[in-house]
Amino acid sequence: MYGFEALTFNIHSGYLEAIVRGHRAGLLTTADYNNLCQCENLDDIKMHLSATKYGSYLQNEPSPLHTTTIVEKCTLKLVDDYKHMICQATEPMSTFLEYIRYGHMIDNVVLIVTGTLHERDVQELIEKCHPLGMFDSIATLAVAQNMRELYRLVLVDTPLAPYFSECLTSEDLDDMNIEIMRNTLYKAYLEDFYKFCQKLGGATAEIMSDLLAFEADRRAVNITINSIGTELTREDRKKLYSNFGLLYPYGHEELAICEDIDQVRGVMEKYPPYQAIFSKMSYGESQMLDKAFYEEEVRRLCLAFEQQFHYAVFFAYMRLREQEIRNLMWISECVAQNQKSRIHDSVVYMF
Amino acid sequence: MAESGGGGGGCCPPMDLMRSEPMQLVQLIVPMESAHLTVSYLGDLGLVQFKDLNSEKSPFQRTYAAQIKRCGEMARKIRFFKDQMSKAGVLPTEMLGKENDIDLDDVEVYNEDTCVFIFMDMFVNIFFLAFQEKLEELEAELVEINANNDKLQRSYNELMEYKLVLEKAGEFFSSAHRNATAQHRETESQQAADDLLESPLLQEEKSSDPSKQVKLGFLTGLVPREKSMVFERILFRATRGNVYIRQTVVEEPVIDPNSGEKAEKNVFVVFYSGERAKSKILKICEAFGANRYPFSEDLGKQAQMITEVTGRLTELKTTIDAGLGHRNILLHTIGDKYELWCLKVRKEKAIYHTLNMLSLDVTKKCLVAEGWSPVFASNEIQDALKRAAVDSNSQVGSIFQVLRTKELPPTYFRTNKFTSAIQEIVDAYGVAKYQEANPAVFTIVTFPFLFAVMFGDWGHGICLLLATMYLIVREKKLASQKLGDIMEMAFGGRYVIMMMSLFSIYTGLIYNEFFSIPYPLFAPSAYDCRDASCSEATTIGLIKTRDTYPFGLDPVWHGTRSELPFQFIPQMIFLNSLFGYLSVLIIIKWCTGSQADLYHVMIYMFLSPTDELGENQLFPHQKTVQLVLLFLALVSVPCMLFPKPFILKKQHEARHQGQSYAPLEETDEGLHSEANGGSHGHEEFEFSEIFVHQLIHTIEFVLGAVSNTASYLRLWALSLAHSELSSVFFEKVLLLAWGYNNVLILIVGGIVFVFATVGVLLVMETLSAFLHALRLHWVEFQNKFYEGDGYKFAPFSFILTASEDE
């Protein structure tokens, strides 16, 4: 019932919405980032973070610290927040929260499959996986030789199973295949998530469809740019685009035939919301594109908090935290490698 | 009530609690070499609130960031020790009663353990480093022992698992063997002889030619129980069903060698055919964290393995025990010092945090501190500075000077254990503005009194008194130990509860109720029963006990001193001419025993002031007095409304004509009144805004006078509820049970009565009366005069930091 969420929303989800808004208040601010950027070494970073919500997660770490430890502990905080929320959630919010995990699951599957392909140790790979995307039999992925096996052995038990219907081939896995698989899975996932949000209706549908459409469009652009100069045919490329979003369907037609970055730019500049992103870049440049997209995403995610009585705040919070962890990772890396001048290249400020 | 109030203020002159301590902004200039010791002494003293002079600097840019980091590192090590100790079940030795000592004479304790501290500051670093090194050594030793132990434990656990596999799988194989031979005999009797089959698995292939038999391989191991089903399923899928799996539950939890944690596990045996299947199964085992162990089909070898494994297990066990013993000794030595170290590190950290708030002099030779301190503490502070300078062999002493400031100082009340709880009640509503009249003074008496009006029953009062006396008598003991949440609360308010119970006994005596039963205690009833209504007679018999009563009754007319006089006088006139008059009437009514209806008097005083009073006449010329009072009340309303905005306007204009450059003392007054006028007295002066504000204020006051007075009716309602409830319990439970003349029913009735009395009347009613008394103080009493927008004095003190961390 659009517009009437206020009547019933708080019965089941009021507590969690309060919690998530509280969590949002714990996100690092620009002032925090400015302080972090002045750090001389990783211990300074730890010291600064000890005054934030990450404090209790880092306090028992012995010096010297490593970037990975910081990232790991910060991720742990995110995971703890998530677990707390999903424990308290009722339907349909618990399903909504589950959906947030699936993206990480896909990434983990791809990570392990690629890793085994290059004969890396499974245990080592598992440590690299995002804890939100873990499922029971994830390590068994290493056994599979091709996608059919992958599906039949392991993924049939996971929520990802339905997304696999489009990429069941018996071809042996190789890097290209895996990348296609990742994108096909992601496409199916985004479409499914989109449909689910539409079904929820109300403000959730409105805000989430905006956020997911942005995500889909960004993926479309990235796929296009990454596939320029590869063997991927136009038809195959087009198949990887999600079937919703601002670019669907006409933008996809145009993107599918792009041959270089400036053509992509030409396509995208026809869409007013994306004009601003591309206008920041000089011609022929794609380095800063990621950051520009991230900034736009963060802006949209922050806006999600402006409205009440919807689930998109949970999605937004998880995404913002992830962005924050990426920021922290970048800052720590720069500090650790004494490249402080490059800090601002990749940090996306939020508030 | 007078004694108890006086007892509370025993150590200080009685009006100390009324106004907060005069404060001063002091500046200390401390030479670098004695800074640490100075701050440490000031922390012991606990009377200076340092201002952060480096607030624009981030934590790691400050002077002592490195030391703080070191302290953090040491704290981490100590936490690690604690973790290890609790894992090993070693309790840190309590510092016997020392925490109490800190409360009383804290300096002593530190001197005793930290004599090294005394000769500090040039030694501080040396000492600090030594301490740090010691911790580091201990940590390294502990980590090494742990690592060794882990290794041993790991192989021990592996062997344990192996043993389990040998036992369980052995069982399985032997039973399979038995089955096979039994079946074999069966088939032998039916058919011609066939070759020996090793297990029933091979039954299916029995029909085929034995020479064509594929050699089956098998793997054994342990898999976590919660994963066992998935494990089986995946194996089945991966080999397309060409496996045979047997699992047996291990009843007792097994310690997993990899994680070192207890887990429920299953022993499994997997039969497969072919190398490809084997490699798949191996991978899956790895993925599931299933530990595999070699197993031999040969029974003799099995037995041999079992004895071998058992032998090695006992061997390992002794080694591990020796290691653990060593570790326990180490942990015990740590445990002895643990509390002391904790204290030391915490103290160091607090000192460096404070030092970081001081600004560095340009010459970098001294630190400049600014902070608030009570005026009376000047000598003590100077003394501490001198001692620090001497003890640290500093060439130059520290400089102490008082700064002049316009900033509002923090509010600091010197409380003792009696007054602190009451001050807390007031502070929970709002911390008094600097030097504002402190409602806590009145609250000491009015709070328990209002409570008692609602809770008047001297039987219940005595129960409450006994409970709180227990807390007070065992005060020393209870203060040193940790209590539960609720218990902590009751303990903190023990003196308030004591006062409440004393007053309940007092009002209970006035109400003459003892568990709802009246007793003619003080005298036989003054009135003889002329008719059946004796109950009223008993109250009149108690007139003598009421001597102090009229003074405690109405707190509203006390202490509105902090308001501006031109606002204050009309308000006083208004309130007193209406409700003060009512109070006088009440007293007259008591004293004369008149039958006049006071409601009637009050209401018709407004409605038709000129009417004759008739039987409600209490004293001669009452009508004239009432008319005068009514007039006064009506006149005071515009007096409340108009003067203040105009006076403020005039003051403002006067200031803008350049007269504000008067000496500080005089502007202080101006500032004070301006601050009282609200938040908009600064630069902008909006007359209409002030006027509207004052209008609201006046309406609020006039309406509030009526509604707040009505709010005091809750006293009546609750006291009625209390006495009704207790008489219901008494009559419907105890008397009813008594009526049956049956011992059993009497006992049950007695028990129900006791529980109802304790649970409902003593606990729940106490809470509700407490809450209502709290509301009457916060809303009806304090809103008449109390600004409560100050901030609390938070001195740097080791005692406070210690209690905060816990």
Tab-separated table of C-alpha atoms in Angstrom, chain A residues 23-336:
chain	number	residue	atom	x	y	z
A	23	HIS	CA	24.616	2.369	12.449
A	24	ARG	CA	24.550	5.022	9.767
A	25	ALA	CA	25.448	7.628	12.328
A	26	GLY	CA	28.581	5.589	12.984
A	27	LEU	CA	29.871	5.913	9.425
A	28	LEU	CA	33.063	7.889	9.083
A	29	THR	CA	32.637	11.516	8.181
A	30	THR	CA	34.755	13.767	6.009
A	31	ALA	CA	36.454	15.070	9.146
A	32	ASP	CA	37.417	11.505	10.040
A	33	TYR	CA	38.827	10.950	6.566
A	34	ASN	CA	40.807	14.151	6.771
A	35	ASN	CA	42.336	12.965	10.004
A	36	LEU	CA	42.985	9.523	8.574
A	37	CYS	CA	44.728	11.026	5.590
A	38	GLN	CA	47.204	12.706	7.897
A	39	CYS	CA	48.256	9.436	9.513
A	40	GLU	CA	51.919	8.560	9.343
A	41	ASN	CA	51.626	4.827	9.799
A	42	LEU	CA	49.087	2.090	10.350
A	43	ASP	CA	49.247	2.463	14.123
A	44	ASP	CA	48.037	6.011	13.729
A	45	ILE	CA	45.136	4.731	11.711
A	46	LYS	CA	44.343	2.227	14.404
A	47	MET	CA	44.519	4.949	16.982
A	48	HIS	CA	42.151	7.104	15.061
A	49	LEU	CA	39.760	4.259	14.380
A	50	SER	CA	39.752	3.361	18.057
A	51	ALA	CA	37.568	6.407	18.610
A	52	THR	CA	35.037	5.136	16.069
A	53	LYS	CA	32.741	2.151	15.953
A	54	TYR	CA	35.643	0.037	14.803
A	55	GLY	CA	37.453	0.604	18.102
A	56	SER	CA	36.491	-2.590	19.846
A	57	TYR	CA	37.336	-4.647	16.774
A	58	LEU	CA	40.859	-3.343	16.476
A	59	GLN	CA	41.838	-2.882	20.097
A	60	ASN	CA	43.220	-6.360	20.593
A	61	GLU	CA	45.354	-6.397	17.477
A	62	PRO	CA	49.056	-6.371	18.249
A	63	SER	CA	51.324	-3.964	16.434
A	64	PRO	CA	52.634	-3.979	13.778
A	65	LEU	CA	49.385	-4.009	11.904
A	66	HIS	CA	48.799	-4.961	8.303
A	67	THR	CA	46.317	-3.540	5.894
A	68	THR	CA	44.644	-6.908	5.619
A	69	THR	CA	44.079	-7.033	9.377
A	70	ILE	CA	42.429	-3.654	9.360
A	71	VAL	CA	40.198	-4.563	6.447
A	72	GLU	CA	39.387	-7.923	7.953
A	73	LYS	CA	38.386	-6.455	11.292
A	74	CYS	CA	36.349	-3.703	9.706
A	75	THR	CA	34.560	-6.251	7.571
A	76	LEU	CA	33.905	-8.241	10.714
A	77	LYS	CA	32.072	-5.251	12.123
A	78	LEU	CA	29.906	-5.061	9.017
A	79	VAL	CA	29.196	-8.765	9.218
A	80	ASP	CA	28.265	-8.494	12.886
A	81	ASP	CA	25.879	-5.655	12.123
A	82	TYR	CA	24.365	-7.670	9.322
A	83	LYS	CA	23.980	-10.772	11.440
A	84	HIS	CA	22.342	-8.822	14.186
A	85	MET	CA	19.849	-7.365	11.751
A	86	ILE	CA	19.028	-10.584	9.980
A	87	CYS	CA	18.479	-12.336	13.311
A	88	GLN	CA	15.845	-9.784	14.211
A	89	ALA	CA	14.246	-9.532	10.800
A	90	THR	CA	10.888	-11.010	9.879
A	91	GLU	CA	9.534	-11.748	6.434
A	92	PRO	CA	9.758	-10.143	3.936
A	93	MET	CA	12.633	-8.134	5.303
A	94	SER	CA	14.738	-11.198	6.036
A	95	THR	CA	14.481	-12.198	2.380
A	96	PHE	CA	15.415	-8.686	1.415
A	97	LEU	CA	18.483	-8.856	3.621
A	98	GLU	CA	19.350	-12.257	2.186
A	99	TYR	CA	19.292	-10.749	-1.272
A	100	ILE	CA	22.002	-8.329	-0.230
A	101	ARG	CA	24.290	-11.302	0.376
A	102	TYR	CA	23.863	-12.908	-3.019
A	103	GLY	CA	26.166	-10.487	-4.785
A	104	HIS	CA	28.966	-11.508	-2.438
A	105	MET	CA	28.137	-15.155	-3.013
A	106	ILE	CA	28.581	-14.733	-6.728
A	107	ASP	CA	31.903	-12.991	-6.176
A	108	ASN	CA	33.065	-15.752	-3.866
A	109	VAL	CA	32.079	-18.482	-6.299
A	110	VAL	CA	33.994	-16.734	-9.043
A	111	LEU	CA	36.961	-16.166	-6.766
A	112	ILE	CA	37.248	-19.803	-5.816
A	113	VAL	CA	36.687	-21.145	-9.302
A	114	THR	CA	39.271	-18.781	-10.767
A	115	GLY	CA	41.651	-19.617	-7.969
A	116	THR	CA	41.403	-23.339	-8.505
A	117	LEU	CA	41.859	-22.813	-12.182
A	118	HIS	CA	45.197	-21.228	-11.387
A	119	GLU	CA	45.960	-23.982	-8.886
A	120	ARG	CA	45.860	-21.949	-5.720
A	121	ASP	CA	45.319	-23.489	-2.333
A	122	VAL	CA	41.625	-23.747	-1.489
A	123	GLN	CA	42.107	-22.797	2.143
A	124	GLU	CA	43.949	-19.689	1.129
A	125	LEU	CA	41.191	-18.784	-1.288
A	126	ILE	CA	38.531	-19.266	1.326
A	127	GLU	CA	40.279	-16.820	3.594
A	128	LYS	CA	40.037	-14.246	0.854
A	129	CYS	CA	36.311	-14.707	0.416
A	130	HIS	CA	33.929	-12.100	1.681
A	131	PRO	CA	32.382	-13.452	4.869
A	132	LEU	CA	28.914	-12.322	3.810
A	133	GLY	CA	29.047	-14.518	0.744
A	134	MET	CA	29.969	-17.728	2.517
A	135	PHE	CA	27.835	-20.831	2.281
A	136	ASP	CA	28.277	-24.342	3.596
A	137	SER	CA	29.865	-26.202	0.786
A	138	ILE	CA	31.775	-23.333	-0.745
A	139	ALA	CA	35.104	-25.133	-0.583
A	140	THR	CA	33.723	-27.964	-2.663
A	141	LEU	CA	33.618	-25.636	-5.653
A	142	ALA	CA	37.215	-26.577	-6.210
A	143	VAL	CA	36.152	-30.021	-7.321
A	144	ALA	CA	34.160	-28.887	-10.304
A	145	GLN	CA	35.626	-28.960	-13.776
A	146	ASN	CA	32.915	-27.225	-15.744
A	147	MET	CA	29.856	-25.201	-15.123
A	148	ARG	CA	27.450	-28.075	-15.289
A	149	GLU	CA	29.379	-29.808	-12.557
A	150	LEU	CA	29.620	-26.630	-10.596
A	151	TYR	CA	25.899	-26.368	-10.619
A	152	ARG	CA	25.108	-29.997	-10.034
A	153	LEU	CA	27.609	-30.475	-7.230
A	154	VAL	CA	27.387	-27.393	-5.152
A	155	LEU	CA	25.316	-24.513	-6.289
A	156	VAL	CA	22.093	-26.444	-6.536
A	157	ASP	CA	21.860	-26.178	-2.754
A	158	THR	CA	22.441	-22.456	-2.652
A	159	PRO	CA	20.078	-19.599	-3.380
A	160	LEU	CA	22.141	-18.942	-6.503
A	161	ALA	CA	20.807	-22.070	-8.187
A	162	PRO	CA	18.031	-20.385	-10.177
A	163	TYR	CA	20.465	-17.853	-11.618
A	164	PHE	CA	22.474	-20.632	-13.154
A	165	SER	CA	19.860	-21.693	-15.608
A	166	GLU	CA	21.363	-19.463	-18.294
A	167	CYS	CA	24.940	-20.594	-18.084
A	168	LEU	CA	24.841	-24.336	-18.006
A	169	THR	CA	27.483	-25.376	-20.472
A	170	SER	CA	29.747	-28.368	-20.418
A	171	GLU	CA	32.704	-26.398	-21.616
A	172	ASP	CA	35.754	-26.550	-19.423
A	173	LEU	CA	36.213	-23.486	-17.304
A	174	ASP	CA	38.587	-20.801	-18.405
A	175	ASP	CA	39.043	-17.142	-17.478
A	176	MET	CA	36.729	-15.897	-20.171
A	177	ASN	CA	34.041	-18.397	-19.310
A	178	ILE	CA	34.205	-17.509	-15.680
A	179	GLU	CA	33.912	-13.830	-16.375
A	180	ILE	CA	30.895	-14.466	-18.547
A	181	MET	CA	29.459	-16.658	-15.837
A	182	ARG	CA	29.947	-13.924	-13.271
A	183	ASN	CA	28.148	-11.416	-15.394
A	184	THR	CA	25.342	-13.766	-16.317
A	185	LEU	CA	24.840	-14.628	-12.697
A	186	TYR	CA	24.928	-10.996	-11.743
A	187	LYS	CA	22.433	-10.162	-14.411
A	188	ALA	CA	20.058	-12.829	-13.201
A	189	TYR	CA	20.609	-11.771	-9.610
A	190	LEU	CA	19.921	-8.114	-10.248
A	191	GLU	CA	16.815	-8.896	-12.253
A	192	ASP	CA	15.548	-11.182	-9.545
A	193	PHE	CA	16.274	-8.646	-6.823
A	194	TYR	CA	14.572	-5.987	-8.911
A	195	LYS	CA	11.497	-8.133	-9.328
A	196	PHE	CA	11.440	-8.908	-5.641
A	197	CYS	CA	11.576	-5.219	-4.752
A	198	GLN	CA	8.786	-4.464	-7.212
A	199	LYS	CA	6.729	-7.108	-5.487
A	200	LEU	CA	7.343	-5.464	-2.111
A	201	GLY	CA	5.940	-2.254	-3.488
A	202	GLY	CA	5.733	1.079	-1.781
A	203	ALA	CA	8.708	3.252	-1.043
A	204	THR	CA	10.977	0.223	-1.023
A	205	ALA	CA	10.161	-0.508	-4.652
A	206	GLU	CA	10.552	3.097	-5.643
A	207	ILE	CA	13.929	3.664	-4.061
A	208	MET	CA	15.355	0.236	-4.670
A	209	SER	CA	14.459	0.241	-8.341
A	210	ASP	CA	16.349	3.475	-8.663
A	211	LEU	CA	19.388	2.081	-6.870
A	212	LEU	CA	19.310	-1.225	-8.718
A	213	ALA	CA	18.818	0.475	-12.059
A	214	PHE	CA	21.919	2.486	-11.390
A	215	GLU	CA	23.776	-0.678	-10.487
A	216	ALA	CA	22.590	-2.388	-13.674
A	217	ASP	CA	23.585	0.545	-15.851
A	218	ARG	CA	26.976	0.748	-14.251
A	219	ARG	CA	27.546	-2.910	-14.886
A	220	ALA	CA	26.471	-2.474	-18.476
A	221	VAL	CA	29.022	0.276	-18.963
A	222	ASN	CA	31.740	-1.727	-17.258
A	223	ILE	CA	30.997	-4.825	-19.296
A	224	THR	CA	31.168	-2.783	-22.449
A	225	ILE	CA	34.453	-1.154	-21.565
A	226	ASN	CA	36.028	-4.394	-20.394
A	227	SER	CA	34.918	-6.331	-23.425
A	228	ILE	CA	36.296	-3.862	-25.951
A	229	GLY	CA	38.997	-5.659	-27.851
A	230	THR	CA	38.071	-9.160	-26.662
A	231	GLU	CA	36.549	-12.056	-28.561
A	232	LEU	CA	33.143	-11.427	-27.061
A	233	THR	CA	30.648	-10.939	-29.856
A	234	ARG	CA	28.156	-8.128	-29.878
A	235	GLU	CA	25.284	-10.493	-29.339
A	236	ASP	CA	26.988	-12.136	-26.376
A	237	ARG	CA	27.807	-8.767	-24.947
A	238	LYS	CA	24.237	-7.670	-25.181
A	239	LYS	CA	23.095	-10.806	-23.443
A	240	LEU	CA	25.054	-9.805	-20.366
A	241	TYR	CA	23.175	-6.549	-19.851
A	242	SER	CA	20.409	-6.669	-17.272
A	243	ASN	CA	16.949	-6.222	-18.683
A	244	PHE	CA	16.022	-3.124	-16.727
A	245	GLY	CA	17.504	0.213	-15.873
A	246	LEU	CA	17.672	3.532	-17.582
A	247	LEU	CA	19.669	2.201	-20.534
A	248	TYR	CA	17.252	-0.622	-21.248
A	249	PRO	CA	16.512	-1.280	-24.048
A	250	TYR	CA	17.749	1.356	-26.507
A	251	GLY	CA	20.927	2.218	-24.664
A	252	HIS	CA	21.862	-1.436	-24.665
A	253	GLU	CA	21.557	-1.643	-28.421
A	254	GLU	CA	23.937	1.237	-28.749
A	255	LEU	CA	26.338	0.040	-26.108
A	256	ALA	CA	26.545	-3.378	-27.680
A	257	ILE	CA	28.170	-1.972	-30.798
A	258	CYS	CA	30.617	0.367	-29.084
A	259	GLU	CA	34.218	-0.114	-30.116
A	260	ASP	CA	36.024	2.363	-27.884
A	261	ILE	CA	35.557	4.387	-24.771
A	262	ASP	CA	34.557	7.564	-26.555
A	263	GLN	CA	31.665	5.797	-28.239
A	264	VAL	CA	30.528	4.596	-24.828
A	265	ARG	CA	30.724	8.130	-23.681
A	266	GLY	CA	28.652	9.265	-26.604
A	267	VAL	CA	25.940	6.786	-25.714
A	268	MET	CA	25.930	7.644	-22.051
A	269	GLU	CA	25.806	11.375	-22.520
A	270	LYS	CA	22.382	11.027	-24.038
A	271	TYR	CA	21.115	10.123	-20.573
A	272	PRO	CA	20.950	13.202	-18.362
A	273	PRO	CA	21.666	11.474	-15.028
A	274	TYR	CA	24.917	10.110	-16.422
A	275	GLN	CA	25.965	13.239	-18.211
A	276	ALA	CA	27.438	14.658	-15.042
A	277	ILE	CA	29.601	11.602	-14.484
A	278	PHE	CA	31.093	11.669	-17.925
A	279	SER	CA	31.463	15.401	-18.124
A	280	LYS	CA	34.028	15.186	-15.315
A	281	MET	CA	36.354	13.103	-17.440
A	282	SER	CA	38.477	14.127	-20.328
A	283	TYR	CA	38.069	12.235	-23.608
A	284	GLY	CA	39.624	8.828	-23.875
A	285	GLU	CA	40.048	8.422	-20.152
A	286	SER	CA	38.530	5.554	-18.227
A	287	GLN	CA	40.676	5.542	-15.106
A	288	MET	CA	38.542	7.874	-13.098
A	289	LEU	CA	35.293	6.342	-14.258
A	290	ASP	CA	35.116	3.901	-11.363
A	291	LYS	CA	35.502	6.628	-8.820
A	292	ALA	CA	32.953	8.795	-10.556
A	293	PHE	CA	30.453	5.963	-10.510
A	294	TYR	CA	31.189	5.216	-6.865
A	295	GLU	CA	30.642	8.832	-5.951
A	296	GLU	CA	27.351	8.902	-7.749
A	297	GLU	CA	26.328	5.660	-6.073
A	298	VAL	CA	27.232	6.966	-2.626
A	299	ARG	CA	25.232	10.091	-3.291
A	300	ARG	CA	22.197	8.038	-4.207
A	301	LEU	CA	22.662	5.696	-1.270
A	302	CYS	CA	22.824	8.620	1.134
A	303	LEU	CA	19.577	9.939	-0.302
A	304	ALA	CA	17.891	6.660	0.581
A	305	PHE	CA	18.137	7.681	4.220
A	306	GLU	CA	16.013	10.733	3.576
A	307	GLN	CA	12.857	8.693	3.397
A	308	GLN	CA	11.363	6.566	6.096
A	309	PHE	CA	9.488	3.264	6.243
A	310	HIS	CA	11.297	1.330	3.554
A	311	TYR	CA	13.938	-1.367	3.276
A	312	ALA	CA	16.327	0.458	0.988
A	313	VAL	CA	18.091	1.921	4.019
A	314	PHE	CA	19.433	-1.533	4.825
A	315	PHE	CA	20.770	-1.951	1.331
A	316	ALA	CA	22.184	1.552	1.456
A	317	TYR	CA	23.826	1.014	4.801
A	318	MET	CA	25.499	-2.211	3.714
A	319	ARG	CA	26.741	-0.593	0.527
A	320	LEU	CA	28.005	2.498	2.304
A	321	ARG	CA	29.863	0.407	4.854
A	322	GLU	CA	31.442	-1.576	2.055
A	323	GLN	CA	32.495	1.624	0.384
A	324	GLU	CA	33.903	2.810	3.672
A	325	ILE	CA	35.925	-0.361	4.034
A	326	ARG	CA	37.223	0.128	0.489
A	327	ASN	CA	38.204	3.656	1.485
A	328	LEU	CA	39.956	2.432	4.594
A	329	MET	CA	41.774	-0.211	2.599
A	330	TRP	CA	42.957	2.373	0.107
A	331	ILE	CA	44.054	4.810	2.792
A	332	SER	CA	45.865	2.099	4.735
A	333	GLU	CA	47.596	0.899	1.586
A	334	CYS	CA	48.675	4.392	0.697
A	335	VAL	CA	49.928	5.042	4.208
A	336	ALA	CA	51.704	1.705	4.409
